[in-house]
């Protein structure tokens, strides 16, 4: 009994409305995490030191493409129906796996002391010093740090979003089965049945009893013939 209740509660959580509502919320969470400062760089510019703060979007431009694609994918699933949505949802799962592989690479890179390529190029352009530092970075960079916790937060949100996409793909077949029923045809059938019930009531033999001007009245001659036959 408890297992049936758990299955029922899980199916209610995986409804079309709940999943399609959770999807854009996770995309908004992705955008919020990517807007946080992921990279901090301190560098020399002439006789002064300047610092550079970059968000996740600035440090890794591919994140912008991922968030925009997530919105477009949600819209495509929301407006599609039946088998079209089933095919589209599984294609989006495949693309989501590719994005997750890229996010895993960014996560590994952010958890190290490496300077992002975007931050290094901005420092080289601002200071005019290209290379000369450790690992080929600009010699103008004196200190830096990566927001590894923010990167991990983004990765976890992206993982939840992929799980939602997989749930949508798995549930699309059940949703498609429910959408095959033509509500207009059902309404037409109900209307015909109601009109038939107004015209007459079914008798014991399944026939309708006629009423009104067309009803047959007894004839006087028929009554006399019946009386003669009984004599």
mmCIF file of C-alpha atoms in Angstrom:
data_model
loop_
_atom_site.group_PDB
_atom_site.id
_atom_site.type_symbol
_atom_site.label_atom_id
_atom_site.label_comp_id
_atom_site.label_asym_id
_atom_site.label_seq_id
_atom_site.Cartn_x
_atom_site.Cartn_y
_atom_site.Cartn_z
ATOM 1 C CA UNK A 1 0.000 0.000 0.000
ATOM 2 C CA UNK A 2 2.833 2.396 0.897
ATOM 3 C CA UNK A 3 4.619 1.669 -2.380
ATOM 4 C CA UNK A 4 1.478 2.557 -4.336
ATOM 5 C CA UNK A 5 1.217 5.827 -2.457
ATOM 6 C CA UNK A 6 4.845 6.635 -3.208
ATOM 7 C CA UNK A 7 4.306 5.904 -6.906
ATOM 8 C CA UNK A 8 1.201 8.082 -6.932
ATOM 9 C CA UNK A 9 2.983 10.975 -5.237
ATOM 10 C CA UNK A 10 5.929 10.654 -7.636
ATOM 11 C CA UNK A 11 3.596 10.739 -10.659
ATOM 12 C CA UNK A 12 1.957 13.893 -9.297
ATOM 13 C CA UNK A 13 5.381 15.518 -9.002
ATOM 14 C CA UNK A 14 6.205 14.577 -12.600
ATOM 15 C CA UNK A 15 3.160 16.185 -14.159
ATOM 16 C CA UNK A 16 3.497 18.245 -17.303
ATOM 17 C CA UNK A 17 2.746 21.497 -15.496
ATOM 18 C CA UNK A 18 5.216 20.908 -12.657
ATOM 19 C CA UNK A 19 8.085 19.883 -14.926
ATOM 20 C CA UNK A 20 7.553 22.719 -17.411
ATOM 21 C CA UNK A 21 7.391 25.147 -14.475
ATOM 22 C CA UNK A 22 10.550 23.812 -12.822
ATOM 23 C CA UNK A 23 12.500 23.967 -16.093
ATOM 24 C CA UNK A 24 12.598 27.817 -16.495
ATOM 25 C CA UNK A 25 13.147 28.239 -12.759
ATOM 26 C CA UNK A 26 16.325 26.195 -13.005
ATOM 27 C CA UNK A 27 17.412 28.223 -16.030
ATOM 28 C CA UNK A 28 16.936 31.400 -13.979
ATOM 29 C CA UNK A 29 19.032 29.819 -11.211
ATOM 30 C CA UNK A 30 21.705 28.995 -13.797
ATOM 31 C CA UNK A 31 21.775 32.610 -14.950
ATOM 32 C CA UNK A 32 22.002 33.817 -11.350
ATOM 33 C CA UNK A 33 24.924 31.527 -10.561
ATOM 34 C CA UNK A 34 26.739 32.490 -13.758
ATOM 35 C CA UNK A 35 26.320 36.183 -12.895
ATOM 36 C CA UNK A 36 28.387 35.797 -9.719
ATOM 37 C CA UNK A 37 32.131 36.727 -9.692
ATOM 38 C CA UNK A 38 33.958 33.618 -10.848
ATOM 39 C CA UNK A 39 37.375 35.160 -11.540
ATOM 40 C CA UNK A 40 39.368 37.812 -9.694
ATOM 41 C CA UNK A 41 42.669 39.072 -11.106
ATOM 42 C CA UNK A 42 45.132 41.632 -9.777
ATOM 43 C CA UNK A 43 47.607 43.041 -12.312
ATOM 44 C CA UNK A 44 50.140 45.861 -12.784
ATOM 45 C CA UNK A 45 49.260 48.711 -15.076
ATOM 46 C CA UNK A 46 52.217 51.059 -15.233
ATOM 47 C CA UNK A 47 53.003 52.092 -11.680
ATOM 48 C CA UNK A 48 49.600 51.097 -10.245
ATOM 49 C CA UNK A 49 47.776 47.882 -9.494
ATOM 50 C CA UNK A 50 44.341 47.227 -10.858
ATOM 51 C CA UNK A 51 41.907 44.427 -10.293
ATOM 52 C CA UNK A 52 39.574 42.693 -12.668
ATOM 53 C CA UNK A 53 36.376 40.901 -11.626
ATOM 54 C CA UNK A 54 34.706 38.620 -14.136
ATOM 55 C CA UNK A 55 31.402 36.812 -13.836
ATOM 56 C CA UNK A 56 30.869 33.298 -15.099
ATOM 57 C CA UNK A 57 29.377 34.691 -18.296
ATOM 58 C CA UNK A 58 32.459 36.880 -18.805
ATOM 59 C CA UNK A 59 34.954 34.163 -17.924
ATOM 60 C CA UNK A 60 33.320 31.453 -20.037
ATOM 61 C CA UNK A 61 31.158 32.801 -22.906
ATOM 62 C CA UNK A 62 29.864 29.285 -23.602
ATOM 63 C CA UNK A 63 27.647 29.623 -20.508
ATOM 64 C CA UNK A 64 25.623 32.327 -22.255
ATOM 65 C CA UNK A 65 24.938 29.965 -25.130
ATOM 66 C CA UNK A 66 23.897 27.240 -22.698
ATOM 67 C CA UNK A 67 21.376 29.443 -20.867
ATOM 68 C CA UNK A 68 19.879 30.797 -24.099
ATOM 69 C CA UNK A 69 19.648 27.300 -25.531
ATOM 70 C CA UNK A 70 17.879 26.131 -22.369
ATOM 71 C CA UNK A 71 15.205 28.801 -22.826
ATOM 72 C CA UNK A 72 14.741 27.937 -26.493
ATOM 73 C CA UNK A 73 14.543 24.235 -25.649
ATOM 74 C CA UNK A 74 11.881 24.881 -23.003
ATOM 75 C CA UNK A 75 9.801 26.875 -25.500
ATOM 76 C CA UNK A 76 10.124 24.112 -28.101
ATOM 77 C CA UNK A 77 8.910 21.450 -25.674
ATOM 78 C CA UNK A 78 6.094 23.651 -24.360
ATOM 79 C CA UNK A 79 4.549 24.315 -27.795
ATOM 80 C CA UNK A 80 5.107 20.883 -29.369
ATOM 81 C CA UNK A 81 2.661 17.999 -29.048
ATOM 82 C CA UNK A 82 2.467 14.210 -29.178
ATOM 83 C CA UNK A 83 5.317 12.437 -30.998
ATOM 84 C CA UNK A 84 6.959 15.704 -32.039
ATOM 85 C CA UNK A 85 7.536 16.601 -28.394
ATOM 86 C CA UNK A 86 8.816 13.089 -27.676
ATOM 87 C CA UNK A 87 11.475 13.321 -30.396
ATOM 88 C CA UNK A 88 12.423 16.907 -29.543
ATOM 89 C CA UNK A 89 12.744 16.177 -25.819
ATOM 90 C CA UNK A 90 15.161 13.280 -26.383
ATOM 91 C CA UNK A 91 17.250 15.399 -28.769
ATOM 92 C CA UNK A 92 17.440 18.076 -26.083
ATOM 93 C CA UNK A 93 18.599 15.483 -23.562
ATOM 94 C CA UNK A 94 21.473 14.587 -25.894
ATOM 95 C CA UNK A 95 22.462 18.254 -26.209
ATOM 96 C CA UNK A 96 22.158 18.641 -22.435
ATOM 97 C CA UNK A 97 24.646 15.821 -21.913
ATOM 98 C CA UNK A 98 27.102 17.628 -24.200
ATOM 99 C CA UNK A 99 26.702 20.824 -22.171
ATOM 100 C CA UNK A 100 27.261 18.889 -18.959
ATOM 101 C CA UNK A 101 30.538 17.525 -20.284
ATOM 102 C CA UNK A 102 31.633 21.091 -21.010
ATOM 103 C CA UNK A 103 30.548 22.208 -17.536
ATOM 104 C CA UNK A 104 32.567 19.399 -16.000
ATOM 105 C CA UNK A 105 35.645 20.681 -17.820
ATOM 106 C CA UNK A 106 34.985 24.226 -16.563
ATOM 107 C CA UNK A 107 34.538 22.908 -13.022
ATOM 108 C CA UNK A 108 37.876 21.108 -13.083
ATOM 109 C CA UNK A 109 39.563 24.216 -14.471
ATOM 110 C CA UNK A 110 38.000 26.532 -11.864
ATOM 111 C CA UNK A 111 39.048 24.333 -8.948
ATOM 112 C CA UNK A 112 42.699 24.892 -9.888
ATOM 113 C CA UNK A 113 44.812 28.061 -9.678
ATOM 114 C CA UNK A 114 44.741 28.579 -13.449
ATOM 115 C CA UNK A 115 43.778 31.944 -14.911
ATOM 116 C CA UNK A 116 40.946 31.733 -17.398
ATOM 117 C CA UNK A 117 41.799 32.427 -21.018
ATOM 118 C CA UNK A 118 39.306 35.302 -21.147
ATOM 119 C CA UNK A 119 40.771 37.004 -18.058
ATOM 120 C CA UNK A 120 44.321 36.612 -19.340
ATOM 121 C CA UNK A 121 43.454 38.092 -22.714
ATOM 122 C CA UNK A 122 41.779 41.098 -21.076
ATOM 123 C CA UNK A 123 44.822 41.710 -18.892
ATOM 124 C CA UNK A 124 47.163 41.437 -21.881
ATOM 125 C CA UNK A 125 45.053 43.919 -23.802
ATOM 126 C CA UNK A 126 44.870 46.386 -20.882
ATOM 127 C CA UNK A 127 48.508 46.163 -19.747
ATOM 128 C CA UNK A 128 50.153 45.558 -23.089
ATOM 129 C CA UNK A 129 52.163 42.667 -21.614
ATOM 130 C CA UNK A 130 51.590 39.348 -23.346
ATOM 131 C CA UNK A 131 53.065 36.240 -21.769
ATOM 132 C CA UNK A 132 56.129 36.142 -19.612
ATOM 133 C CA UNK A 133 54.343 34.735 -16.556
ATOM 134 C CA UNK A 134 53.925 31.167 -15.282
ATOM 135 C CA UNK A 135 52.040 28.803 -17.598
ATOM 136 C CA UNK A 136 52.197 31.410 -20.340
ATOM 137 C CA UNK A 137 49.931 33.967 -18.671
ATOM 138 C CA UNK A 138 50.656 37.696 -18.739
ATOM 139 C CA UNK A 139 53.545 38.772 -16.532
ATOM 140 C CA UNK A 140 51.423 41.746 -15.435
ATOM 141 C CA UNK A 141 49.232 39.431 -13.307
ATOM 142 C CA UNK A 142 50.374 39.476 -9.705
ATOM 143 C CA UNK A 143 47.527 37.621 -8.018
ATOM 144 C CA UNK A 144 44.312 35.843 -8.934
ATOM 145 C CA UNK A 145 41.615 33.530 -7.612
ATOM 146 C CA UNK A 146 38.754 31.476 -9.003
ATOM 147 C CA UNK A 147 35.264 31.185 -7.577
ATOM 148 C CA UNK A 148 35.238 27.413 -7.426
ATOM 149 C CA UNK A 149 32.164 27.344 -5.170
ATOM 150 C CA UNK A 150 30.128 29.347 -7.663
ATOM 151 C CA UNK A 151 31.238 27.026 -10.446
ATOM 152 C CA UNK A 152 30.183 24.024 -8.384
ATOM 153 C CA UNK A 153 26.787 25.654 -7.738
ATOM 154 C CA UNK A 154 26.289 26.188 -11.456
ATOM 155 C CA UNK A 155 27.245 22.587 -12.158
ATOM 156 C CA UNK A 156 24.735 21.229 -9.638
ATOM 157 C CA UNK A 157 21.933 23.391 -11.045
ATOM 158 C CA UNK A 158 22.789 22.222 -14.554
ATOM 159 C CA UNK A 159 22.679 18.629 -13.340
ATOM 160 C CA UNK A 160 19.184 19.168 -11.910
ATOM 161 C CA UNK A 161 18.095 20.756 -15.184
ATOM 162 C CA UNK A 162 19.336 17.741 -17.110
ATOM 163 C CA UNK A 163 17.359 15.483 -14.749
ATOM 164 C CA UNK A 164 14.215 17.516 -15.480
ATOM 165 C CA UNK A 165 14.840 17.197 -19.221
ATOM 166 C CA UNK A 166 15.184 13.426 -18.880
ATOM 167 C CA UNK A 167 11.931 13.288 -16.860
ATOM 168 C CA UNK A 168 10.142 15.285 -19.567
ATOM 169 C CA UNK A 169 11.421 12.919 -22.240
ATOM 170 C CA UNK A 170 10.282 9.882 -20.255
ATOM 171 C CA UNK A 171 6.848 11.332 -19.520
ATOM 172 C CA UNK A 172 6.249 12.646 -23.047
ATOM 173 C CA UNK A 173 4.930 9.280 -24.247
ATOM 174 C CA UNK A 174 2.241 9.230 -21.531
ATOM 175 C CA UNK A 175 1.329 12.843 -22.260
ATOM 176 C CA UNK A 176 1.072 12.052 -25.969
ATOM 177 C CA UNK A 177 -1.339 9.181 -25.291
ATOM 178 C CA UNK A 178 -3.637 11.542 -23.422
ATOM 179 C CA UNK A 179 -3.534 14.144 -26.197
ATOM 180 C CA UNK A 180 -4.729 11.768 -28.934
ATOM 181 C CA UNK A 181 -8.354 11.976 -27.768
ATOM 182 C CA UNK A 182 -10.353 14.470 -29.829
ATOM 183 C CA UNK A 183 -12.369 16.587 -27.410
ATOM 184 C CA UNK A 184 -14.485 18.050 -30.229
ATOM 185 C CA UNK A 185 -15.604 14.603 -31.357
ATOM 186 C CA UNK A 186 -16.553 13.719 -27.799
ATOM 187 C CA UNK A 187 -18.539 16.932 -27.472
ATOM 188 C CA UNK A 188 -20.381 16.174 -30.724
ATOM 189 C CA UNK A 189 -21.319 12.693 -29.493
ATOM 190 C CA UNK A 190 -22.656 14.069 -26.233
ATOM 191 C CA UNK A 191 -24.708 16.661 -28.122
ATOM 192 C CA UNK A 192 -26.292 14.010 -30.367
ATOM 193 C CA UNK A 193 -27.205 11.901 -27.358
ATOM 194 C CA UNK A 194 -28.848 14.857 -25.628
ATOM 195 C CA UNK A 195 -30.884 15.726 -28.732
ATOM 196 C CA UNK A 196 -32.095 12.131 -28.997
ATOM 197 C CA UNK A 197 -33.231 12.135 -25.388
ATOM 198 C CA UNK A 198 -35.259 15.312 -25.961
ATOM 199 C CA UNK A 199 -37.172 13.903 -28.987
ATOM 200 C CA UNK A 200 -38.427 10.789 -27.194
ATOM 201 C CA UNK A 201 -37.930 8.295 -24.411
ATOM 202 C CA UNK A 202 -36.725 4.740 -25.091
ATOM 203 C CA UNK A 203 -39.308 2.012 -24.617
ATOM 204 C CA UNK A 204 -38.667 -1.508 -23.312
ATOM 205 C CA UNK A 205 -37.913 -2.709 -26.852
ATOM 206 C CA UNK A 206 -35.397 0.135 -27.405
ATOM 207 C CA UNK A 207 -37.742 2.168 -29.671
ATOM 208 C CA UNK A 208 -38.807 5.773 -29.255
ATOM 209 C CA UNK A 209 -42.442 6.614 -28.436
ATOM 210 C CA UNK A 210 -43.828 9.199 -30.848
ATOM 211 C CA UNK A 211 -45.799 12.143 -29.544
ATOM 212 C CA UNK A 212 -47.524 15.149 -31.055
ATOM 213 C CA UNK A 213 -49.529 15.648 -34.235
ATOM 214 C CA UNK A 214 -48.124 12.541 -35.937
ATOM 215 C CA UNK A 215 -49.556 10.150 -33.316
ATOM 216 C CA UNK A 216 -52.182 7.676 -34.672
ATOM 217 C CA UNK A 217 -55.725 8.112 -33.250
ATOM 218 C CA UNK A 218 -58.270 5.242 -32.874
ATOM 219 C CA UNK A 219 -60.910 4.985 -35.673
ATOM 220 C CA UNK A 220 -64.593 4.395 -34.880
ATOM 221 C CA UNK A 221 -64.957 1.706 -37.578
ATOM 222 C CA UNK A 222 -62.225 -0.347 -36.086
ATOM 223 C CA UNK A 223 -64.052 -0.489 -32.752
ATOM 224 C CA UNK A 224 -67.281 -1.806 -34.459
ATOM 225 C CA UNK A 225 -65.368 -4.490 -36.350
ATOM 226 C CA UNK A 226 -63.733 -5.600 -33.131
ATOM 227 C CA UNK A 227 -67.167 -5.845 -31.418
ATOM 228 C CA UNK A 228 -68.618 -7.933 -34.310
ATOM 229 C CA UNK A 229 -65.728 -10.355 -34.169
ATOM 230 C CA UNK A 230 -66.274 -10.960 -30.486
ATOM 231 C CA UNK A 231 -69.980 -11.805 -30.860
#
